Short mmCIF file of C-alpha atoms in Angstrom, two decimals:
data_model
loop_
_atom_site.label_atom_id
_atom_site.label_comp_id
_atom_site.label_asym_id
_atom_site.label_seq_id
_atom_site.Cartn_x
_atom_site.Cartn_y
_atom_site.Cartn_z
CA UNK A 801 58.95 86.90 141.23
CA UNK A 802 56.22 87.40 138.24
CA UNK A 803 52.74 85.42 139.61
CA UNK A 804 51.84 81.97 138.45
CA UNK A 805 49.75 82.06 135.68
CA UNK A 806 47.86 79.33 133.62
CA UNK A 807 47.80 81.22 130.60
CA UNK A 808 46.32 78.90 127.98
CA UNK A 809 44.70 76.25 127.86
CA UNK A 810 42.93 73.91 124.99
CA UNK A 811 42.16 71.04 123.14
CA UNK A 812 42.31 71.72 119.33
CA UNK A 813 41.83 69.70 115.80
CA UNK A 814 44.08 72.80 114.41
CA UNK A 815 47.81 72.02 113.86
CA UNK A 816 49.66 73.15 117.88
CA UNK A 817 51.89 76.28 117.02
CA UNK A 818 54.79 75.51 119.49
CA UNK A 819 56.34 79.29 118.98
CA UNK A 820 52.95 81.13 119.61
CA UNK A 821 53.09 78.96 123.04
CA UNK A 822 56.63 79.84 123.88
CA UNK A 823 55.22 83.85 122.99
CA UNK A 824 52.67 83.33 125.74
CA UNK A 825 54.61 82.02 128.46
CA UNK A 826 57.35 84.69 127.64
CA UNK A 827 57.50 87.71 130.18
CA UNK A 828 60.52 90.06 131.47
CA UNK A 829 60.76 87.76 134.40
CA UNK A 830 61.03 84.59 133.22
CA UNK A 831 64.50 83.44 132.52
CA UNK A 832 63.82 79.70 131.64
CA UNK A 833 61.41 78.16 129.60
CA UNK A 834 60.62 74.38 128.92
CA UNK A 835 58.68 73.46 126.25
CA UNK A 836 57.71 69.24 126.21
CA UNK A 837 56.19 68.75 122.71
CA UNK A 838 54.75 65.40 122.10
CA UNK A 839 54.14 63.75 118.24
CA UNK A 840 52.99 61.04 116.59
CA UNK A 841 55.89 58.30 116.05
CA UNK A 842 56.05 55.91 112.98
CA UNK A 843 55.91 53.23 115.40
CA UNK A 844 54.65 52.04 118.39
CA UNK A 845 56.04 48.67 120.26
CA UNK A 846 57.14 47.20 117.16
CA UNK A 847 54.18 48.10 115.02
CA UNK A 848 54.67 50.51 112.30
CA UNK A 849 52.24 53.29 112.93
CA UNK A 850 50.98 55.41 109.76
CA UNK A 851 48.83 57.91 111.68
CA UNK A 852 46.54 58.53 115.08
CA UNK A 853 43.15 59.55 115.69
CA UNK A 854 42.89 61.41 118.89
CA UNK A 855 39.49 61.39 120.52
CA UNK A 856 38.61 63.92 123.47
CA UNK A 857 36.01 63.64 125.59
CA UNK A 858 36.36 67.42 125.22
CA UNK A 859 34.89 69.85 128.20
CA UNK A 860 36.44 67.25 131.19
CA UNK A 861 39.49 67.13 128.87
CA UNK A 862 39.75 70.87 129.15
CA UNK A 863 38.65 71.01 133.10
CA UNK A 864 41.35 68.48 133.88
CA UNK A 865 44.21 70.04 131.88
CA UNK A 866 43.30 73.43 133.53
CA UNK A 867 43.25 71.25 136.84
CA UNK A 868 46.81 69.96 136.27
CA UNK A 869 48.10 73.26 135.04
CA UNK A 870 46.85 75.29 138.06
CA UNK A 871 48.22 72.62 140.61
CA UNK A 872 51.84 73.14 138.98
CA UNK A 873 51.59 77.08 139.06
CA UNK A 874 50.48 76.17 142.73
CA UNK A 875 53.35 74.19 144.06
CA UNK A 876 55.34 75.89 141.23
CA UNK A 877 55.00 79.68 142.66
CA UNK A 878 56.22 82.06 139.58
CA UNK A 879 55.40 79.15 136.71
CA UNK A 880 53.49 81.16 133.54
CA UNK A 881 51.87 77.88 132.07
CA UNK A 882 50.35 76.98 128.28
CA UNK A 883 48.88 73.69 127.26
CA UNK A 884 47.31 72.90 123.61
CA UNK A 885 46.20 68.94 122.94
CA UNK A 886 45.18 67.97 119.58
CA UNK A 887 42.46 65.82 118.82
CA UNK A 888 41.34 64.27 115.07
CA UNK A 889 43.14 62.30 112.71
CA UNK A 890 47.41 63.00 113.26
CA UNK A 891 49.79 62.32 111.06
CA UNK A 892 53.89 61.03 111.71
CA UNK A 893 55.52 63.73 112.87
CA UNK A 894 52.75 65.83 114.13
CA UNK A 895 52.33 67.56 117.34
CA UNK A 896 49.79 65.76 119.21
CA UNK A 897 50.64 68.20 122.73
CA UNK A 898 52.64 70.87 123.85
CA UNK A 899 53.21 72.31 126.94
CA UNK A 900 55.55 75.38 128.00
CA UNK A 901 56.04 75.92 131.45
CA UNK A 902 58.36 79.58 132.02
CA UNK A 903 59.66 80.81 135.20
CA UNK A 904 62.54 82.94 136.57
CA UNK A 905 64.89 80.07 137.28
CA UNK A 906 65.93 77.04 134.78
CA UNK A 907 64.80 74.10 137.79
CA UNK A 908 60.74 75.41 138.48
CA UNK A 909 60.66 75.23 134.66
CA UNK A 910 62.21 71.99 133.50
CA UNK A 911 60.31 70.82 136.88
CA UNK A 912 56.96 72.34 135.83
CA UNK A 913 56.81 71.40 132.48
CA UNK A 914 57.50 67.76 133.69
CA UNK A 915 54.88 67.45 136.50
CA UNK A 916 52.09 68.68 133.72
CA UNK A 917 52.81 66.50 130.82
CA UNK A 918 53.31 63.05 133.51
CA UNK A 919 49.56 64.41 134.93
CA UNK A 920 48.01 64.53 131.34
CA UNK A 921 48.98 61.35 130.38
CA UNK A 922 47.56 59.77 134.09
CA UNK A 923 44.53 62.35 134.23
CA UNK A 924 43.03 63.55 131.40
CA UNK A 925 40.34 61.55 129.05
CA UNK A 926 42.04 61.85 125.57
CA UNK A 927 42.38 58.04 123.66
CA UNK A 928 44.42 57.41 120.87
CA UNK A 929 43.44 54.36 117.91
CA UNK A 930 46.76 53.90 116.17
CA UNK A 931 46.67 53.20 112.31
CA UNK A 932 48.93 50.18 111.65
CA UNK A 933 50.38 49.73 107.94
CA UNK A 934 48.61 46.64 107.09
CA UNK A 935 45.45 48.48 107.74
CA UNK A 936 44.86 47.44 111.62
CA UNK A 937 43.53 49.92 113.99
CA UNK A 938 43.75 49.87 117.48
CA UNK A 939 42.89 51.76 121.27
CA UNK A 940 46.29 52.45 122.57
CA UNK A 941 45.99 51.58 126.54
CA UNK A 942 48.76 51.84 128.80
CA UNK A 943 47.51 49.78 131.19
CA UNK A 944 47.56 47.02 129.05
CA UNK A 945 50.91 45.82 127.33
CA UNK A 946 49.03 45.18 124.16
CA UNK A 947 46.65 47.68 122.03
CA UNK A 948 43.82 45.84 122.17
CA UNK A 949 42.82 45.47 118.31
CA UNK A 950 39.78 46.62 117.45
CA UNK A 951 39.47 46.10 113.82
CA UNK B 946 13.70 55.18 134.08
CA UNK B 947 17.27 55.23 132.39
CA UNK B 948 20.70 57.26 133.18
CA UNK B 949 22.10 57.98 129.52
CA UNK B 950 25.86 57.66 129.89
CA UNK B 951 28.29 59.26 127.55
CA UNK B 952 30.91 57.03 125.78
CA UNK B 953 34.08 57.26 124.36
CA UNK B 954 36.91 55.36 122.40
CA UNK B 955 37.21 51.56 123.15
CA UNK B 956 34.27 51.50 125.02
CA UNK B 957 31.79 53.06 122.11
CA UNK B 958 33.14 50.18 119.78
CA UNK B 959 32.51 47.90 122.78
CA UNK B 960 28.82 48.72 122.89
CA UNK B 961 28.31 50.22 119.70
CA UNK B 962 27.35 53.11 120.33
CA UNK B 963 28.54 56.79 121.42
CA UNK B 964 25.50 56.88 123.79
CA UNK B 965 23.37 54.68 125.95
CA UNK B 966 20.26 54.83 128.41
CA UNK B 967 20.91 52.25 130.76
CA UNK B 968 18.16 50.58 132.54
CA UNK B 969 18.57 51.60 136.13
CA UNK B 970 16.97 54.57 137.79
CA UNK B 971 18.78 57.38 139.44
CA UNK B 972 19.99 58.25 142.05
CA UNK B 973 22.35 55.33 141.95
CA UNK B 974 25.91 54.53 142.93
CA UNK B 975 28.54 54.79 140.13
CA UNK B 976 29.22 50.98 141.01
CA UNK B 977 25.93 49.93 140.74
CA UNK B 978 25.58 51.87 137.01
CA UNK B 979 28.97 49.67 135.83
CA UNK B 980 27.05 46.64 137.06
CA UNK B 981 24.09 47.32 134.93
CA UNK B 982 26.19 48.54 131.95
CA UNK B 983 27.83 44.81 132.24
CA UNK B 984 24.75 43.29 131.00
CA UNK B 985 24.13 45.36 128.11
CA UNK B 986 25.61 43.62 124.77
CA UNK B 987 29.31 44.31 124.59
CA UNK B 988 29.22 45.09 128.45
CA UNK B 989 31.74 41.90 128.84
CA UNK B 990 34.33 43.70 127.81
CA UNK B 991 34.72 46.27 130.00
CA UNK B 992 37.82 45.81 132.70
CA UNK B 993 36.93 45.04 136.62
CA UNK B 994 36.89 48.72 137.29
CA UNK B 995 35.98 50.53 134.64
CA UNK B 996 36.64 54.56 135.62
CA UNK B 997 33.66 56.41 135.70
CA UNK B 998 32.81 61.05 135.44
CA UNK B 999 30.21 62.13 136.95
CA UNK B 1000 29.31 65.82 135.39
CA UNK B 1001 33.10 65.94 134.10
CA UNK B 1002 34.74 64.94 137.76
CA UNK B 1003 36.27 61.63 138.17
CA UNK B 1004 34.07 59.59 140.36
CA UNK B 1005 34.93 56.76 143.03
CA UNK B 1006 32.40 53.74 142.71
CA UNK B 1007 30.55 54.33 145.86
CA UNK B 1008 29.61 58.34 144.59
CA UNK B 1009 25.91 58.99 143.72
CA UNK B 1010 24.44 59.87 140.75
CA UNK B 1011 21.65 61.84 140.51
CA UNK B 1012 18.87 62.58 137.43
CA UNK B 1013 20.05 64.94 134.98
CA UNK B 1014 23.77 64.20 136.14
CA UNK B 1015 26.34 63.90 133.06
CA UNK B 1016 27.58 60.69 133.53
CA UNK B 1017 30.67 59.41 130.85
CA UNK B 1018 32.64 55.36 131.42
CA UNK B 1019 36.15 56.43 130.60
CA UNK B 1020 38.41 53.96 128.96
CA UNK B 1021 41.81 54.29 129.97
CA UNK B 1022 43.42 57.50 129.14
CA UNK B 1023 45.97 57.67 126.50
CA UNK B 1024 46.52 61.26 125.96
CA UNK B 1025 49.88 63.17 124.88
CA UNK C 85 65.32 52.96 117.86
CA UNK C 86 67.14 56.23 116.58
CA UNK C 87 71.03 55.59 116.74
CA UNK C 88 72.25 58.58 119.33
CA UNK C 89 73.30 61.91 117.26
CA UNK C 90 74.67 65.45 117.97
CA UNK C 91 73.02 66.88 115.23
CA UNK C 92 73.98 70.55 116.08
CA UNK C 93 76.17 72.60 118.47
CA UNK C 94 76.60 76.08 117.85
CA UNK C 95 78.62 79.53 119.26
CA UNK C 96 76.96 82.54 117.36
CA UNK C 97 76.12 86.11 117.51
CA UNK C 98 73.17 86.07 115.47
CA UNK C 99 69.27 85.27 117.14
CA UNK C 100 68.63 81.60 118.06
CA UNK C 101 65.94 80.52 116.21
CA UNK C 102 64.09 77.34 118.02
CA UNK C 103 61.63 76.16 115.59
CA UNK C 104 64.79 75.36 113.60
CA UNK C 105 66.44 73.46 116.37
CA UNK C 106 63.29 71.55 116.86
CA UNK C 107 63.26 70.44 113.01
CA UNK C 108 66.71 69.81 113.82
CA UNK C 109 66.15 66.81 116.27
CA UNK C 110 62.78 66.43 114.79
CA UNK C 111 62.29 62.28 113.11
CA UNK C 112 60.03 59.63 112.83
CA UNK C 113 61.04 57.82 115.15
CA UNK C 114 60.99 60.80 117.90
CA UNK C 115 58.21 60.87 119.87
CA UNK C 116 59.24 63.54 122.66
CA UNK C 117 61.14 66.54 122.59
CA UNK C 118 62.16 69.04 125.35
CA UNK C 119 63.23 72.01 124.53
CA UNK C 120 65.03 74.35 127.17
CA UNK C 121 65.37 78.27 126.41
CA UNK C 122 67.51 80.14 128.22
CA UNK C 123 66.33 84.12 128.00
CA UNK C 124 67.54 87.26 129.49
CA UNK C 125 65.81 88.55 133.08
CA UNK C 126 65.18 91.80 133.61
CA UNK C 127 66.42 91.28 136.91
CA UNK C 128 69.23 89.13 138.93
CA UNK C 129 69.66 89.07 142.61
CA UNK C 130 67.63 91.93 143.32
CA UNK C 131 69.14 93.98 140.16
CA UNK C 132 67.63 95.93 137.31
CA UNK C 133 68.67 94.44 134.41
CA UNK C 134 68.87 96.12 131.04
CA UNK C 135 70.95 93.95 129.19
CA UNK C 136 74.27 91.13 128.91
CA UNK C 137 76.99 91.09 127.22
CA UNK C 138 78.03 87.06 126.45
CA UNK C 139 81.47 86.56 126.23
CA UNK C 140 82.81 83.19 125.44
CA UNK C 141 86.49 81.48 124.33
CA UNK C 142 84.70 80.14 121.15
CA UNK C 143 87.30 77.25 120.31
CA UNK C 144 86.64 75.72 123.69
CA UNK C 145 82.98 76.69 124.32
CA UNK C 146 82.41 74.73 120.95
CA UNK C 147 84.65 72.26 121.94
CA UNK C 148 82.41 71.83 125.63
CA UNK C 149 79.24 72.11 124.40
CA UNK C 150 80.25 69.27 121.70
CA UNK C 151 81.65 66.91 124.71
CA UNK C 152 78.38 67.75 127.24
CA UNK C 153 76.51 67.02 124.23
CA UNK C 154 78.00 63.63 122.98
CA UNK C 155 77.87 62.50 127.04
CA UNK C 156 74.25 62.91 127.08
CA UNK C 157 73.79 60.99 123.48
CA UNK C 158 76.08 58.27 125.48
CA UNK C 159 74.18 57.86 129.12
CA UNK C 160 70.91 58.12 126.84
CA UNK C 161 70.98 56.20 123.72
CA UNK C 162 68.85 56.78 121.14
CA UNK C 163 69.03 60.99 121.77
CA UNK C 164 69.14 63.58 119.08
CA UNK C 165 70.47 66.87 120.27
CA UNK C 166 71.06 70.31 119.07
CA UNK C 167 72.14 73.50 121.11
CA UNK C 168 72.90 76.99 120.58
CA UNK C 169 74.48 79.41 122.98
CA UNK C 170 74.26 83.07 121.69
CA UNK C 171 76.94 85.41 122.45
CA UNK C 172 77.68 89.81 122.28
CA UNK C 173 75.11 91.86 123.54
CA UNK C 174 71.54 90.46 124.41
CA UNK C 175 68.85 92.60 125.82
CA UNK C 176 66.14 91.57 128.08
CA UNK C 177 63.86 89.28 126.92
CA UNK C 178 66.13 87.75 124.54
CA UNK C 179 66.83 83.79 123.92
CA UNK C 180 70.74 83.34 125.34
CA UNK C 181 71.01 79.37 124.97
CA UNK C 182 68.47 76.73 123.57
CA UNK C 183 68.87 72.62 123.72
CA UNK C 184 66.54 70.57 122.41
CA UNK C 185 66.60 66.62 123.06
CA UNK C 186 64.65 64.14 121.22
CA UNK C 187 63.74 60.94 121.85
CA UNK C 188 60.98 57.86 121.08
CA UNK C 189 59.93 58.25 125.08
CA UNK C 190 59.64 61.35 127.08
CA UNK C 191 61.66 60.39 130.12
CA UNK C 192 64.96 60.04 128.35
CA UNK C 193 64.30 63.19 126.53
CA UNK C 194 63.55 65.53 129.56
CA UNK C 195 66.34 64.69 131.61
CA UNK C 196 68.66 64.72 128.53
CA UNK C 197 68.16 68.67 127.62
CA UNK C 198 68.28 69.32 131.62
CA UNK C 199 71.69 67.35 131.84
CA UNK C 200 73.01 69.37 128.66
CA UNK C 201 71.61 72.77 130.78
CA UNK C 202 73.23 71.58 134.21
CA UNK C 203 76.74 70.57 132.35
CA UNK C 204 76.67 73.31 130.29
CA UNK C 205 76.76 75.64 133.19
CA UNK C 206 79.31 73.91 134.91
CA UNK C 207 81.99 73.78 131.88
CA UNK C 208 81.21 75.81 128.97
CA UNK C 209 84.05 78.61 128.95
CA UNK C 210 81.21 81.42 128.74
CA UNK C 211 80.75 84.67 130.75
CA UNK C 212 78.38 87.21 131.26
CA UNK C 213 78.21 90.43 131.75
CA UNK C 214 75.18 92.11 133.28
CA UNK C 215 74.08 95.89 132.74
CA UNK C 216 72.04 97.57 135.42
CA UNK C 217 70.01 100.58 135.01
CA UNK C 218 71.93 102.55 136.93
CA UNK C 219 74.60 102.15 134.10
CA UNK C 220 76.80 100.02 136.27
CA UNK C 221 78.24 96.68 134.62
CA UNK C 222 79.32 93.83 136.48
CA UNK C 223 80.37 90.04 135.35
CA UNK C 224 78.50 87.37 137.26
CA UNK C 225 80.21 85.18 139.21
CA UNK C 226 78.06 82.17 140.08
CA UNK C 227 80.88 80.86 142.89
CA UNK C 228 80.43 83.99 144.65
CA UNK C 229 76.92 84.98 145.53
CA UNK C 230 77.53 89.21 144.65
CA UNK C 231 78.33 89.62 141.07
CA UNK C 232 81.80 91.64 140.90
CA UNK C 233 81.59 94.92 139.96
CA UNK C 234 83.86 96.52 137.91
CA UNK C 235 82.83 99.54 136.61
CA UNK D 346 111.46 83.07 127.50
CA UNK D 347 107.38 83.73 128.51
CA UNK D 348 104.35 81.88 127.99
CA UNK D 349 101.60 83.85 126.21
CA UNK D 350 98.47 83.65 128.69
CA UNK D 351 94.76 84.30 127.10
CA UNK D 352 92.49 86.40 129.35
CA UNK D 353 88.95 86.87 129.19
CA UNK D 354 85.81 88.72 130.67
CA UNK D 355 86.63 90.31 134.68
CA UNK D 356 90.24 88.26 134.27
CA UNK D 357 90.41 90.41 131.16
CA UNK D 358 89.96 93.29 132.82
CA UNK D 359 91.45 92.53 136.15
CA UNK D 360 94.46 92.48 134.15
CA UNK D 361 93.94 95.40 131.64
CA UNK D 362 94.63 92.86 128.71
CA UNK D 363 92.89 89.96 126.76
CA UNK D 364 96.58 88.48 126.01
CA UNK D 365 99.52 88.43 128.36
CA UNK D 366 103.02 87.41 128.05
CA UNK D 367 103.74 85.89 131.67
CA UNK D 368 107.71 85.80 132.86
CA UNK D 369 108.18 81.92 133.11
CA UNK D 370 109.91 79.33 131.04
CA UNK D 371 107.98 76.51 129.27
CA UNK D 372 107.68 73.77 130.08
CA UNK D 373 106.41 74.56 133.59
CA UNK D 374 103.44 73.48 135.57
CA UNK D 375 99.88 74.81 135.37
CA UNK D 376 100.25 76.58 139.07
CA UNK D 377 103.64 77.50 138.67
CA UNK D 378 102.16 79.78 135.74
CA UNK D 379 99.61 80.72 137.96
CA UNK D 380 101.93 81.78 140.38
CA UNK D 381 103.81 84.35 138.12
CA UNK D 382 100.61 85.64 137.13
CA UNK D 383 99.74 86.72 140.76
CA UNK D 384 102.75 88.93 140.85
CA UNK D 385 101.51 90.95 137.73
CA UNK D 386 99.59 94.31 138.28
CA UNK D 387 95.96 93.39 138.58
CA UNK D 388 97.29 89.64 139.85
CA UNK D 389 95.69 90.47 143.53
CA UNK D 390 92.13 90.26 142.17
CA UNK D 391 92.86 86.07 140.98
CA UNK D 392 90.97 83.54 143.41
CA UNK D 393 92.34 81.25 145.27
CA UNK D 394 92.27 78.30 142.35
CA UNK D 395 91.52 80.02 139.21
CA UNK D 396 90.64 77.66 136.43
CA UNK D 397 93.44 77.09 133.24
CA UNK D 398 92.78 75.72 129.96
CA UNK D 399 95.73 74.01 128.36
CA UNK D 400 94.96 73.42 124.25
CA UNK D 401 91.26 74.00 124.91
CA UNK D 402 91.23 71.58 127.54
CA UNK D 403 90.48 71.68 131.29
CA UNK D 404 94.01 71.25 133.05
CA UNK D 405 94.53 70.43 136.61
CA UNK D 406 97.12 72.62 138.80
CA UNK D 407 99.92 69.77 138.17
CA UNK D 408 99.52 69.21 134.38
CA UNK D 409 102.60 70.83 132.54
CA UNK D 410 102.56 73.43 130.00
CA UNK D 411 105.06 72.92 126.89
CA UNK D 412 106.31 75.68 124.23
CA UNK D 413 103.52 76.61 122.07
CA UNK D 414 100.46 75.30 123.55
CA UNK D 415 97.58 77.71 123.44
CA UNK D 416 97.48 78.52 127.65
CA UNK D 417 93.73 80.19 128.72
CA UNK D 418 92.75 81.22 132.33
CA UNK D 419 89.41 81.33 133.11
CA UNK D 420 87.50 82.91 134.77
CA UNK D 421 83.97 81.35 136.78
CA UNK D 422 81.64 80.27 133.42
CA UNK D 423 78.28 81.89 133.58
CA UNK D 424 76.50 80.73 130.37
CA UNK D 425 72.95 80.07 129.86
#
């Protein structure tokens, strides 16, 4: 069984390259890979969405993601792990996150890749404004039903 | 005799601001900070328990904060 | 919400390329996709291995993989799928099978490319058999935990 | 009067063939085709319930066979 291994890590305004990730997780070992990718839909509980600014509060961002990654490859032994977020102004149909989680077996994979991107989305301090066709912009909270407007 | 705290998304529309010396001096507890953020202008709109970093680390409302700490209010998350 | 679709099921010999498969399942209105790659180990039970050889009965692995496919679009409405299984002689390293599942939410995407794996393992007329440094070949036989030898 | 049987991967080469002609009048059932397989050379090496195809289609040890239908046994799959 190849070690766990948080390979890669970041939070980036560059466009995520999904296939570079899968290259980094790769290895001889691993014979299952699951890759969660993450983008921007055109809408959003019934509002048409036209775009997303991501905001980061960027170093605990990073700390936390690295967190979450290194407690998978922990209860995950074997799991090669590589995360990218991206932050700035997101388009429909862009990759806002990736994550590809490898191991030997298909389960620790499809498992791993899971228990990262349900962390991220409870753990780590990256806010999205939605941009609504008729202009509107709005903080996307999940603990709220409703965006609360801002605009 | 201020704690600057760091702020983010909804909350730096809240108070206008990406950055703000609150008026209490340190070392203080996290809950006591919120309290005193409440009375700023926009401070009304933050929830009942607003969560709180102290130097990047999530922070429970009864943790200290010392001078020179990084200290962030952290809307809720909304990553992925 | 996306209408349910099996956008792609393929038997070839050729590589699988993924980034096509995701643009496959890739819309608007997707806001999740899992991905699961299935790649060659250099080792199985304890086993060097070099390389497979994927046999399948084509008509009916098509046939399966169609069926598994349309199930999960049924018990998870609003999923876009598209799989490849690669068959003839892979080497280590080597992408054998790739699903990816779409979705607007996460959940309904992750468990639908894991349900297409799990099924596909179960029914898909498709055999494989491993090489071993030591020259011996032997076609693995998942009911029985020692592959069968037969060279 | 035979049924042609298709064979693949260790069945394949349990028997020494990838297409067989097996002894037994259509129609007949699945396991009575079975059956006349085990007596062919190579025939030993089946399990106890080997898996049969019937027109691409799983088929159950009772379902019947007819003239001309496209008869697979199958070995245990091993994809992904």
């Amino acid at each position: 069984m190849h070690a766990s291994a948080v390979l890669h890590i970041a939070v980036i305004t560059s466009p995520i390259d999904v296939s570079a990730l899968l290259a980094t997780v790769a290895a001889p070992s691993a014979g299952a890979t699951s890759l969660f990718v993450g983008t921007v839909r055109e809408v959003n509980e019934g509002r048409a969405v036209t775009g997303i600014d991501y905001e980061a509060y960027q170093p605990m961002a990073e700390s936390e993601l690295r967190a979450i990654a290194e407690e998978a490859c922990t209860t995950i032994p074997g799991l090669r792990v590589a995360v990218e977020h991206r932050v700035g102004t997101l388009l429909v149909g862009d990759v806002s996150v990736a994550i590809a989680a490898s191991h030997a077996h298909r389960a620790p994979a499809l498992d791993g890749a899971r228990q990262i991107i349900e962390a991220l989305k409870q753990r780590v301090p990256i806010w999205k404004q939605e941009h609504y066709v008729d202009g509107a912009r709005a903080w996307v909270d999940p603990t709220s039903s409703v965006a609360a407007p801002t605009v | 005799m201020s704690i600057p705290v760091l702020l983010f998304a909804s909350y730096a529309d809240a108070f206008g601001a990406r950055r703000l010396d609150v008026p209490v001096g340190a070392p203080c507890r996290v809950d006591a900070l919120v309290n005193a953020l409440r009375s700023l202008p926009g401070g009304t709109r933050l929830p009942a328990a607003p969560l709180v970093a102290v130097n990047r680390v999530w922070a429970a409302p009864d943790a200290m904060i010392a001078a020179g700490d990084e200290v962030a209010l952290i809307p809720p998350v909304a990553g992925g």
